[in-house]
Tab-separated table of C-alpha atoms in Angstrom:
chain	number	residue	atom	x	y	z
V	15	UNK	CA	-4.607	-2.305	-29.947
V	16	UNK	CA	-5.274	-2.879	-26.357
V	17	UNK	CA	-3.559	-1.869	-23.613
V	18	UNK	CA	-1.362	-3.566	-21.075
V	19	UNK	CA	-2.504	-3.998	-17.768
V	20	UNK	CA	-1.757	-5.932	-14.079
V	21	UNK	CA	-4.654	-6.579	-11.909
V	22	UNK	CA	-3.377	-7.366	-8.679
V	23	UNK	CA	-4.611	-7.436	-5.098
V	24	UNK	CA	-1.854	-6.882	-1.880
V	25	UNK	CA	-2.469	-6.343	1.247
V	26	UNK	CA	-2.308	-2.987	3.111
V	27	UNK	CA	1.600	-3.839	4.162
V	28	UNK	CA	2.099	-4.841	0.479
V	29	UNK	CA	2.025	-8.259	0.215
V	30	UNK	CA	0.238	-10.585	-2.758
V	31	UNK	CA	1.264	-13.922	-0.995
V	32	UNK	CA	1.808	-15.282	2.307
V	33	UNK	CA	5.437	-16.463	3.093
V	34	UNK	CA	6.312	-20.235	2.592
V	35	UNK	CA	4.481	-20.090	-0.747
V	36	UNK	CA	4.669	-23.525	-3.036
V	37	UNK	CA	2.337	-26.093	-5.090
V	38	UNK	CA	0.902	-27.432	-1.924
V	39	UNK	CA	-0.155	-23.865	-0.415
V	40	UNK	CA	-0.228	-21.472	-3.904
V	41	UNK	CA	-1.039	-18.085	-1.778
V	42	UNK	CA	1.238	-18.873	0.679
V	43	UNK	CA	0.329	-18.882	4.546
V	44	UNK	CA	-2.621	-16.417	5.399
V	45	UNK	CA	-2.645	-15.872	1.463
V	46	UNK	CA	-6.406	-17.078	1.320
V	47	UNK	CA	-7.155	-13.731	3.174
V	48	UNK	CA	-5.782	-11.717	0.520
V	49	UNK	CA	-8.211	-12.611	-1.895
V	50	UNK	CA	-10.945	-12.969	0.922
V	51	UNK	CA	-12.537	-10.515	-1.551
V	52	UNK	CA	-12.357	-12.373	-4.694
V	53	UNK	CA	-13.884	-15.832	-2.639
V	54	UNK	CA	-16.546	-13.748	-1.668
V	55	UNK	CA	-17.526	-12.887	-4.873
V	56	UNK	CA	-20.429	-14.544	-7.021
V	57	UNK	CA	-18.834	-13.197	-10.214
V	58	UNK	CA	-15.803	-14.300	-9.417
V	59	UNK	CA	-17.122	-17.784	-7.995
V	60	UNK	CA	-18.570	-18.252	-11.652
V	61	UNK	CA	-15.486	-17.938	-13.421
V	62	UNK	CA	-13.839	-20.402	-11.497
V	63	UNK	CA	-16.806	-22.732	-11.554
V	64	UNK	CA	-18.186	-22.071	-7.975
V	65	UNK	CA	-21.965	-21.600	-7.317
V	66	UNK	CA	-23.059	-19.306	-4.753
V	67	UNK	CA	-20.853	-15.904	-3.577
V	68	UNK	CA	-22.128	-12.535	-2.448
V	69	UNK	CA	-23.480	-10.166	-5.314
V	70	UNK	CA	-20.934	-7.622	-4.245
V	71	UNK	CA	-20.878	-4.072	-6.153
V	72	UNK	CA	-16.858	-4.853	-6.874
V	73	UNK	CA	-17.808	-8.063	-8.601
V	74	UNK	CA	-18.376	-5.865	-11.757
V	75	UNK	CA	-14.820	-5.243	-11.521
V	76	UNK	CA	-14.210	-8.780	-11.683
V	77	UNK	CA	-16.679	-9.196	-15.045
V	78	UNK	CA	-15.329	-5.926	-16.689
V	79	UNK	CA	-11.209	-7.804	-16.552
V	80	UNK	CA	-12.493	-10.646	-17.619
V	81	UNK	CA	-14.465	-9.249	-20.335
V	82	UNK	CA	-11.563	-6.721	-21.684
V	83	UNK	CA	-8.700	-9.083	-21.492
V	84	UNK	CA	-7.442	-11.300	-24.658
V	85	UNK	CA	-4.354	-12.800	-23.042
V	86	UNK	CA	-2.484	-13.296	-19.917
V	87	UNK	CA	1.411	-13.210	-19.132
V	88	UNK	CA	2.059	-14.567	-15.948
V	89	UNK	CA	5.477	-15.749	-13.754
V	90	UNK	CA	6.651	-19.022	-13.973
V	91	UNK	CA	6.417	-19.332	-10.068
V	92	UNK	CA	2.543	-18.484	-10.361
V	93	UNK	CA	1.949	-21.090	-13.534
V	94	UNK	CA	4.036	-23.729	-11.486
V	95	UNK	CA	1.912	-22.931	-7.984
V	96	UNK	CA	-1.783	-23.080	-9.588
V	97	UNK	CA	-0.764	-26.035	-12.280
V	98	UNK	CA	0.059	-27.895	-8.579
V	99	UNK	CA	-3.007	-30.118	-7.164
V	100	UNK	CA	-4.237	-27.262	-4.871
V	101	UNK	CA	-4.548	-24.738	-7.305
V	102	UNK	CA	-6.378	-24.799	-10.536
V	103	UNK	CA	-7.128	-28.870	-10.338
V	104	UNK	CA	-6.778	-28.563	-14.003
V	105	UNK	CA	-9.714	-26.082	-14.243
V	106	UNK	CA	-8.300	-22.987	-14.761
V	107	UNK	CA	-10.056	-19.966	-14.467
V	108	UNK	CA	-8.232	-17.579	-17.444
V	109	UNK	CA	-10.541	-19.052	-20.281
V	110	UNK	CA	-7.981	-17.143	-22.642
V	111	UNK	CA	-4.377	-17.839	-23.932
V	112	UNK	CA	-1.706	-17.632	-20.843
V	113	UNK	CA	1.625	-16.590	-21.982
V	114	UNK	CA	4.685	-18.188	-19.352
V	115	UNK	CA	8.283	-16.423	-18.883
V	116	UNK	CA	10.182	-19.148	-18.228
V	117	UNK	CA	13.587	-19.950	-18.642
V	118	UNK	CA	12.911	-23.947	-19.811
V	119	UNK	CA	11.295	-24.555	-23.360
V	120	UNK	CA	8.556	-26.874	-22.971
V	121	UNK	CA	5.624	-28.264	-25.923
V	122	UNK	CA	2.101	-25.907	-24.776
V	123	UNK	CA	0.264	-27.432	-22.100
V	124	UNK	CA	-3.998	-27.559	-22.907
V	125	UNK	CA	-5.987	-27.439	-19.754
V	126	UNK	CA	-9.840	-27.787	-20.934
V	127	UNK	CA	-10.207	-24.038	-22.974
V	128	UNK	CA	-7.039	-22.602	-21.856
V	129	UNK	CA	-3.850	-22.953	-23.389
V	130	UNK	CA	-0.209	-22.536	-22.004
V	131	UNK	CA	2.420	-21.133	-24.137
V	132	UNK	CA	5.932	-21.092	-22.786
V	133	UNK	CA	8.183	-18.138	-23.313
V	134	UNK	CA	11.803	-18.366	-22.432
V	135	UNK	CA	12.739	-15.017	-24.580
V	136	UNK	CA	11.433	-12.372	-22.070
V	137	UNK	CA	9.078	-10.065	-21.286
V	138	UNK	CA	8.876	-8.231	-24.650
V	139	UNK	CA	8.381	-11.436	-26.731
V	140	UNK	CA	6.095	-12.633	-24.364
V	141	UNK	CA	4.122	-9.230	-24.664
V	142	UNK	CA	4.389	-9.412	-28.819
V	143	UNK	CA	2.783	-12.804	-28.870
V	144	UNK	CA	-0.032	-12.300	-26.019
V	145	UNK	CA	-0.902	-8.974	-28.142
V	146	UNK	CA	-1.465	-10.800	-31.078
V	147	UNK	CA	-3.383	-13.440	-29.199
V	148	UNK	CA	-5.478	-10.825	-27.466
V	149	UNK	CA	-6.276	-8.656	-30.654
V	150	UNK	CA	-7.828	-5.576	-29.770
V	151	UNK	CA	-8.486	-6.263	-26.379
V	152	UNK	CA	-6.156	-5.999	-23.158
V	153	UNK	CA	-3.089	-7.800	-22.524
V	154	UNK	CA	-3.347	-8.695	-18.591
V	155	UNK	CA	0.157	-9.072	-16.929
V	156	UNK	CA	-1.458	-11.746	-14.053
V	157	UNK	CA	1.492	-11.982	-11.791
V	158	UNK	CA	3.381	-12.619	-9.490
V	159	UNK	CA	4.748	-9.578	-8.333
V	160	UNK	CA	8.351	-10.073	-10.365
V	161	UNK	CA	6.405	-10.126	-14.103
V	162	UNK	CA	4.566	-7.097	-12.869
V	163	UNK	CA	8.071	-5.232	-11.676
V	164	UNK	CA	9.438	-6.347	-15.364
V	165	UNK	CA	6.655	-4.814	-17.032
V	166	UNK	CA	6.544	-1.674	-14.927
V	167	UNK	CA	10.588	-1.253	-15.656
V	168	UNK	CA	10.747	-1.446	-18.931
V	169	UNK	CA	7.945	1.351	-19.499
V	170	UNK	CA	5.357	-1.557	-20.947
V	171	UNK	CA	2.536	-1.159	-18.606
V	172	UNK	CA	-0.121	1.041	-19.058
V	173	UNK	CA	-2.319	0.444	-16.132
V	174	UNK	CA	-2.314	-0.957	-13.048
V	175	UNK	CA	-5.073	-1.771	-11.084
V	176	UNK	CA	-4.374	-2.644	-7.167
V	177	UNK	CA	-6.886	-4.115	-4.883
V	178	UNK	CA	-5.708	-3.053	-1.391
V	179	UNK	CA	-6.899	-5.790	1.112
V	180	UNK	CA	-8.024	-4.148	4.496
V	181	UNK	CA	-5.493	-6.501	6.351
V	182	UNK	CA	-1.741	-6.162	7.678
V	183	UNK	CA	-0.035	-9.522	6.648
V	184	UNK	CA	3.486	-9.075	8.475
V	185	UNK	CA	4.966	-11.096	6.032
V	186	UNK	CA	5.280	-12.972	2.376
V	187	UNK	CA	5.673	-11.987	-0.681
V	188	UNK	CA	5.936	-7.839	-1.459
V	189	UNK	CA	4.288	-6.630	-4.848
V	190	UNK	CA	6.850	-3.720	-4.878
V	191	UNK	CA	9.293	-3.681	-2.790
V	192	UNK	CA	12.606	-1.815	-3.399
V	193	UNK	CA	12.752	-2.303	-6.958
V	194	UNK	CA	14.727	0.964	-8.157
V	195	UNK	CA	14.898	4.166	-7.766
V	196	UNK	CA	12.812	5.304	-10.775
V	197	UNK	CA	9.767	7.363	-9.194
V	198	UNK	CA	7.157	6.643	-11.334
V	199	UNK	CA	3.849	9.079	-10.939
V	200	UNK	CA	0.618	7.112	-11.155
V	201	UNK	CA	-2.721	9.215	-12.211
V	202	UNK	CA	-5.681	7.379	-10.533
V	203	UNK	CA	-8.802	7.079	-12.592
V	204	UNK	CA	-10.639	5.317	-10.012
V	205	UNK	CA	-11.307	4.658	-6.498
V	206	UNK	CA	-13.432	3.023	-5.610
V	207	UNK	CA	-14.806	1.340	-1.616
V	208	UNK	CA	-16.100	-2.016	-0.931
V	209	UNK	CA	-15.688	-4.526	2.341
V	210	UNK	CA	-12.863	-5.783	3.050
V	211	UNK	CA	-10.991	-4.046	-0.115
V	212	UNK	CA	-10.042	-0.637	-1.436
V	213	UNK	CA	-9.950	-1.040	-5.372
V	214	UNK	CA	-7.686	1.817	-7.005
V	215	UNK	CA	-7.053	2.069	-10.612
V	216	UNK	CA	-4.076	4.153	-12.011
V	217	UNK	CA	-2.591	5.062	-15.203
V	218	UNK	CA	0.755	5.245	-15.953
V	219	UNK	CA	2.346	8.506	-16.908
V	220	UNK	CA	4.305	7.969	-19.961
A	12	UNK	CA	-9.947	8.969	27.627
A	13	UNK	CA	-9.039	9.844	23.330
A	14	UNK	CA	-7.799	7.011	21.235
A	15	UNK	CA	-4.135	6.319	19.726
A	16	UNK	CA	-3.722	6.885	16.277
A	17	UNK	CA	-1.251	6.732	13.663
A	18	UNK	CA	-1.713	9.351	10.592
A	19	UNK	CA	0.834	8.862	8.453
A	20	UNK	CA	1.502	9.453	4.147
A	21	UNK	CA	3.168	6.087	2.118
A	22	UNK	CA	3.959	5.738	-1.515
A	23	UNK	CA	1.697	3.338	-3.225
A	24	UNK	CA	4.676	0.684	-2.655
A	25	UNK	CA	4.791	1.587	0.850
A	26	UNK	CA	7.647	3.934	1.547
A	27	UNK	CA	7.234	6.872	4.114
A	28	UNK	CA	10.349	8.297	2.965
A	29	UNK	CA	12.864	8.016	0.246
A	30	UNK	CA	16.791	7.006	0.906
A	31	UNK	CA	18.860	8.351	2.324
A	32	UNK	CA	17.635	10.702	4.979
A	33	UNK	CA	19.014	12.862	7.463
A	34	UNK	CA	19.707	15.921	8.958
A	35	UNK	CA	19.928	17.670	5.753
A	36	UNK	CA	17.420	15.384	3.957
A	37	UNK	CA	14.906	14.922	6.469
A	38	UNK	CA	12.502	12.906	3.758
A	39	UNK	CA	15.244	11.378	2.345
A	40	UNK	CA	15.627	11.424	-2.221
A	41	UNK	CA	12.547	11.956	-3.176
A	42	UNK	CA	10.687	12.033	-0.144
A	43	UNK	CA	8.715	15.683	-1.178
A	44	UNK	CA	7.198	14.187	-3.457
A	45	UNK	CA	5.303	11.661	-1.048
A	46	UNK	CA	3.727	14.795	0.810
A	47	UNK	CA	3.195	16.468	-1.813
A	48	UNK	CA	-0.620	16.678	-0.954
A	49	UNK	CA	0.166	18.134	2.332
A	50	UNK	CA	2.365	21.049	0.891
A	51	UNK	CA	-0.417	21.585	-1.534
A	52	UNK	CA	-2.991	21.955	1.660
A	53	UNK	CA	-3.857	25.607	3.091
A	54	UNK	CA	-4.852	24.098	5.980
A	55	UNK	CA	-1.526	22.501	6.285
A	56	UNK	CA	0.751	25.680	5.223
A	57	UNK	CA	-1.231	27.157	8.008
A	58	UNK	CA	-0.259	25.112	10.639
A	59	UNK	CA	3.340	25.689	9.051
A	60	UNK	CA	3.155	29.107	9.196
A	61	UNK	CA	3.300	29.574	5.412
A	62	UNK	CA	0.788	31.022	3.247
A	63	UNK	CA	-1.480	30.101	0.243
A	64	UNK	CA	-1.895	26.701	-0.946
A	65	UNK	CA	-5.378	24.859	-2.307
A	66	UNK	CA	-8.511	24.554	-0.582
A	67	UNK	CA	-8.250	21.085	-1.132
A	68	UNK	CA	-11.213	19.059	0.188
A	69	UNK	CA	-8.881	17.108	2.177
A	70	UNK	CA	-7.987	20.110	3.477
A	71	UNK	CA	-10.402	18.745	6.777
A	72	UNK	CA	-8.917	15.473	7.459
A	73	UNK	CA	-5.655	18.237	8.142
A	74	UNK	CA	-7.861	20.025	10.349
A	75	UNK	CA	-9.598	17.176	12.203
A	76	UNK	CA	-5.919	15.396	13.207
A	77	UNK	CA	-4.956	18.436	14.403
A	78	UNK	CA	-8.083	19.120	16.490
A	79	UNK	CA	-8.427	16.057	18.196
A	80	UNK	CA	-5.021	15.702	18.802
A	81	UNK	CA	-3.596	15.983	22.764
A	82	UNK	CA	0.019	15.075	22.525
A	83	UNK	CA	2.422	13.227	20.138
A	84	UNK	CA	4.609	10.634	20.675
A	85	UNK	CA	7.515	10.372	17.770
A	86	UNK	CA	10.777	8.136	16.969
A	87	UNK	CA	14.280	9.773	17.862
A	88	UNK	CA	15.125	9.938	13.956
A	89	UNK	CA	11.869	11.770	13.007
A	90	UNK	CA	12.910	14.242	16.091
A	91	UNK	CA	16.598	14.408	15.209
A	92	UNK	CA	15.461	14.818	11.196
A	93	UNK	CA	13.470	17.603	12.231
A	94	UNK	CA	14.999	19.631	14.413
A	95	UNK	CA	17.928	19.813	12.527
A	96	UNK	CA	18.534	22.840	9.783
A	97	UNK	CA	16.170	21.763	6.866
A	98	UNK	CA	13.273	20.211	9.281
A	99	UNK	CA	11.377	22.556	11.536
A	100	UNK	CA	13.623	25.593	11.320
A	101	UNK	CA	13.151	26.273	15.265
A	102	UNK	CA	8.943	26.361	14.125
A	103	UNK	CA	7.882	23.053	14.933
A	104	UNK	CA	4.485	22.436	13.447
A	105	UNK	CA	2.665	20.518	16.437
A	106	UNK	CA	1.352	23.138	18.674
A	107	UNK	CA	1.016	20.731	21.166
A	108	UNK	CA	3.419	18.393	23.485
A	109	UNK	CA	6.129	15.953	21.809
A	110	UNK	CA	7.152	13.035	23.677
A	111	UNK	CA	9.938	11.620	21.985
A	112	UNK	CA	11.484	7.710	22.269
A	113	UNK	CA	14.727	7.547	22.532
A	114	UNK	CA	17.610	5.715	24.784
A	115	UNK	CA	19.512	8.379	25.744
A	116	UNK	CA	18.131	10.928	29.061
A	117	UNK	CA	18.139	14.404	28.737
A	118	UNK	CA	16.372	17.765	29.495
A	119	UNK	CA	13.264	18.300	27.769
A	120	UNK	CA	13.640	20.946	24.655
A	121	UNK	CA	11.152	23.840	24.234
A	122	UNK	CA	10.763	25.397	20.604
A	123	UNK	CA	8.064	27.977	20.584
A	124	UNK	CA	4.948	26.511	21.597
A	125	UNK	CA	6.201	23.092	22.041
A	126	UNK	CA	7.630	21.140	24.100
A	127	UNK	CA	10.126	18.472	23.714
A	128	UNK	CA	10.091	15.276	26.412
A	129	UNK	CA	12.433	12.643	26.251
A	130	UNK	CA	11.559	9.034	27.045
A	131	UNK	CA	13.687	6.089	27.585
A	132	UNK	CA	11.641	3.786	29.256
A	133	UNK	CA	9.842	2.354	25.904
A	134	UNK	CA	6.542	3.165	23.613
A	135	UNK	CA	4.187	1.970	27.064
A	136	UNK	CA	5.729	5.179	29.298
A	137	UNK	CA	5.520	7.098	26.975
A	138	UNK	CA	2.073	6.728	26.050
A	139	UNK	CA	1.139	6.857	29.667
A	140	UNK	CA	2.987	10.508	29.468
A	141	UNK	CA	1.327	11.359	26.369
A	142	UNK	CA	-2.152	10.548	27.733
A	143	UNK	CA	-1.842	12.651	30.561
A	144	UNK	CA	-0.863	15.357	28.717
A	145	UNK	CA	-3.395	15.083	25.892
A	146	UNK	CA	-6.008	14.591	28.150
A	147	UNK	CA	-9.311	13.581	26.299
A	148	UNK	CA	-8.243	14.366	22.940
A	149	UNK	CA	-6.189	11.768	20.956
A	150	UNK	CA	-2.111	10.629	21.280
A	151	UNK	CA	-1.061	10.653	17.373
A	152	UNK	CA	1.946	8.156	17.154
A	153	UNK	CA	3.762	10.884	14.439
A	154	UNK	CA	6.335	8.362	12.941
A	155	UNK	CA	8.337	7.548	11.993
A	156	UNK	CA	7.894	3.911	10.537
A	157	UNK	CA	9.550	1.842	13.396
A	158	UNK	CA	7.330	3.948	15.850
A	159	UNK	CA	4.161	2.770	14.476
A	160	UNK	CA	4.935	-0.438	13.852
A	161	UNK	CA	5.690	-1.356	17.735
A	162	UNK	CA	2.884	0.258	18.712
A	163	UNK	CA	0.859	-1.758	16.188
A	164	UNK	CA	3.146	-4.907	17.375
A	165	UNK	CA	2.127	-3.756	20.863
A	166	UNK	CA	-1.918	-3.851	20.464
A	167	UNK	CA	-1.723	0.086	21.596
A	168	UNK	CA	-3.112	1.568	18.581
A	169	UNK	CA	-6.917	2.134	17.913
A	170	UNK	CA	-6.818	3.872	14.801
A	171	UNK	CA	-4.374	3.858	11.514
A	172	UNK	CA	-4.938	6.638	9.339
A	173	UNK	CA	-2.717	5.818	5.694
A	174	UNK	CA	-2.569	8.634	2.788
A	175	UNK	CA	-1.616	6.651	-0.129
A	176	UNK	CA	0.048	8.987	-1.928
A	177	UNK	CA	-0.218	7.891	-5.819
A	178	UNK	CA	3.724	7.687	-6.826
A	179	UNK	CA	5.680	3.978	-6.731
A	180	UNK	CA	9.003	5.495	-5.190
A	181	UNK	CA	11.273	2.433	-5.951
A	182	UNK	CA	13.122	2.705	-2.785
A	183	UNK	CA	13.139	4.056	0.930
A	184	UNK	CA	11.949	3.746	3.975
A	185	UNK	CA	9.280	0.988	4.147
A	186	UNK	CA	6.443	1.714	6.666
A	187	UNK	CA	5.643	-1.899	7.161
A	188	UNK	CA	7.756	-4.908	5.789
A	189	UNK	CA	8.015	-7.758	7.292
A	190	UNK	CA	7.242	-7.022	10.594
A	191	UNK	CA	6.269	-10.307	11.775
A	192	UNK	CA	3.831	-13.232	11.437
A	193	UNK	CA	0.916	-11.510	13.217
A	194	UNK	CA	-2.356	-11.257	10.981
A	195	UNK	CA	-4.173	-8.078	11.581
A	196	UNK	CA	-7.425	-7.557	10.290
A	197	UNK	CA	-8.164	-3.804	9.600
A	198	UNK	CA	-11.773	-2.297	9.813
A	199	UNK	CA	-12.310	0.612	7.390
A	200	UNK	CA	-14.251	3.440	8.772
A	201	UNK	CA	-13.157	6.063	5.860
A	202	UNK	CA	-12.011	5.892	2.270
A	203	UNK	CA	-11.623	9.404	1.114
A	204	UNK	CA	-10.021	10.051	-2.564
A	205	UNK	CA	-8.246	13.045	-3.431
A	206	UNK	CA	-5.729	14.391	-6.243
A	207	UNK	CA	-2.446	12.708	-5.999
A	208	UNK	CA	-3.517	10.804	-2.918
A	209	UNK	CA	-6.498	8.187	-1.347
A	210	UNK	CA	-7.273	8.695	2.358
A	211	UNK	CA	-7.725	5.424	4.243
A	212	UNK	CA	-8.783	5.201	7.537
A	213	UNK	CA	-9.205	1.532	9.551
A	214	UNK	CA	-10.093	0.811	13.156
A	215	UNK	CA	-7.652	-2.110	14.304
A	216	UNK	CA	-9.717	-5.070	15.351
A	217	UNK	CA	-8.784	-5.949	18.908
């Protein structure tokens, strides 16, 4: 079985979107400078359909989640801002089964090789059915920042992987935040440096 | 002339101290935990006055703050936090002169080899202070979170030294936030990783 991840990148003050998120502007204002990283990326740029990109030594990172995921669980906020016109443009870049928490039934939605499955049963459902989507490899909890807090809470996540962006945002959305006062110890298992972007990988301690 | 710098240790969801803090909780719940590297650190203990601890390679960055350091300038409720009964203990740690914000006047304190100057004419007097006094080593802006962030807000500091210690506290005292719409890019001129904590060091663009 595969493990359960969240692949996320924030900025140095915390934040994974600019405020005054919504369909028209998905990352929110000064959002595009979170993921300055990902842009600038040629492996990145390929899974989203792009030509051209920098060859950058963190794009393996990029190829090595893509390659190790099965499935995606995302936030119904994050489905609703890429499905918009200014997000995916009905390409979207998962190439895998996406999992929704929602709280609205709906029929699966098929974008080109992805399909949408809508979960209004929580986190744990949503979890059973991506893992048996994903098969042996990794269940990727995309976003936003609330599905990641869920997963983190209930003990389901067993890495997280946070790209720090090398920029102070003053304001949006917060990946953390103060979401309880459970410490929870994180054992690194790797660091590593690139422009722009600090990539650090954790485990979670059981 | 030295630079102004902020060297300061944050939870991975940005806390620079748990709840709660005061007098007899200067780090507030949970707060030992965030420095835990530093209590680990002979070079640290030394400067404390204790003995033992690890020779932990980032043992140096310990050494290096304190060597190029002239003069600190430091929030009232850092001051107040330590120089009550469970903070400095009557040893204060700096070696060097404290100039501490605050609105109300009053003598300045002596405690061993420090001294203690009060400043009520805002963060710009006291720097001026400070850099007299530290001549042409560095002012370190010592905390606490407020502190740093108006001198950030300010365009005073050069140099923002984070230890990311690797724990998600879950509540606190945040060392950014939202502290306002300004976009600052960060340049980063060190990325040191250690047990328990990453070292990141950034240049503030001007």
């Amino acid at each position: 079985m595969g493990r359960v991840i969240a692949d996320i990148t924030m900025t140095l003050d915390g934040f994974v979107a600019g405020p005054n998120d919504g369909i028209e502007n998905p990352l929110g204002e000064g959002g595009d400078r979170i993921h300055q990283w990902l842009y600038d990326s040629a492996s990145w740029r390929e899974l989203h359909g792009h030509e051209g990109g920098e060859a950058r030594a963190d794009g393996k990172l990029v190829e090595e989640s893509f390659e190790r995921t099965g499935a995606i669980v995302m936030g119904k906020r994050m489905f609703e801002n890429g499905d918009g016109p200014n997000g995916w443009a009905d390409h979207p870049p998962f190439h895998m089964p996406v999992f929704v928490l929602t709280h609205e039934s709906r029929a699966p939605k098929v974008l080109e090789d992805t399909t949408f499955t809508f979960i209004t049963d929580g986190i744990e459902s949503a979890l059973e059915q991506a893992r048996a989507a994903a098969g042996d490899k990794d269940v990727a909890v995309g976003g936003g920042a609330n599905a990641i807090q869920q997963f983190i809470k209930a003990g389901l996540l067993d890495e997280l992987q946070v790209h720090v962006a090398h920029v102070l945002l003053g304001d949006g959305i917060p990946l953390f935040g103060r979401t309880g006062p459970e410490k929870i110890e994180l054992e690194a298992t790797r660091v590593m440096d690139s422009p722009g972007v600090t990539h650090l990988r954790f485990r979670l301690q059981p």
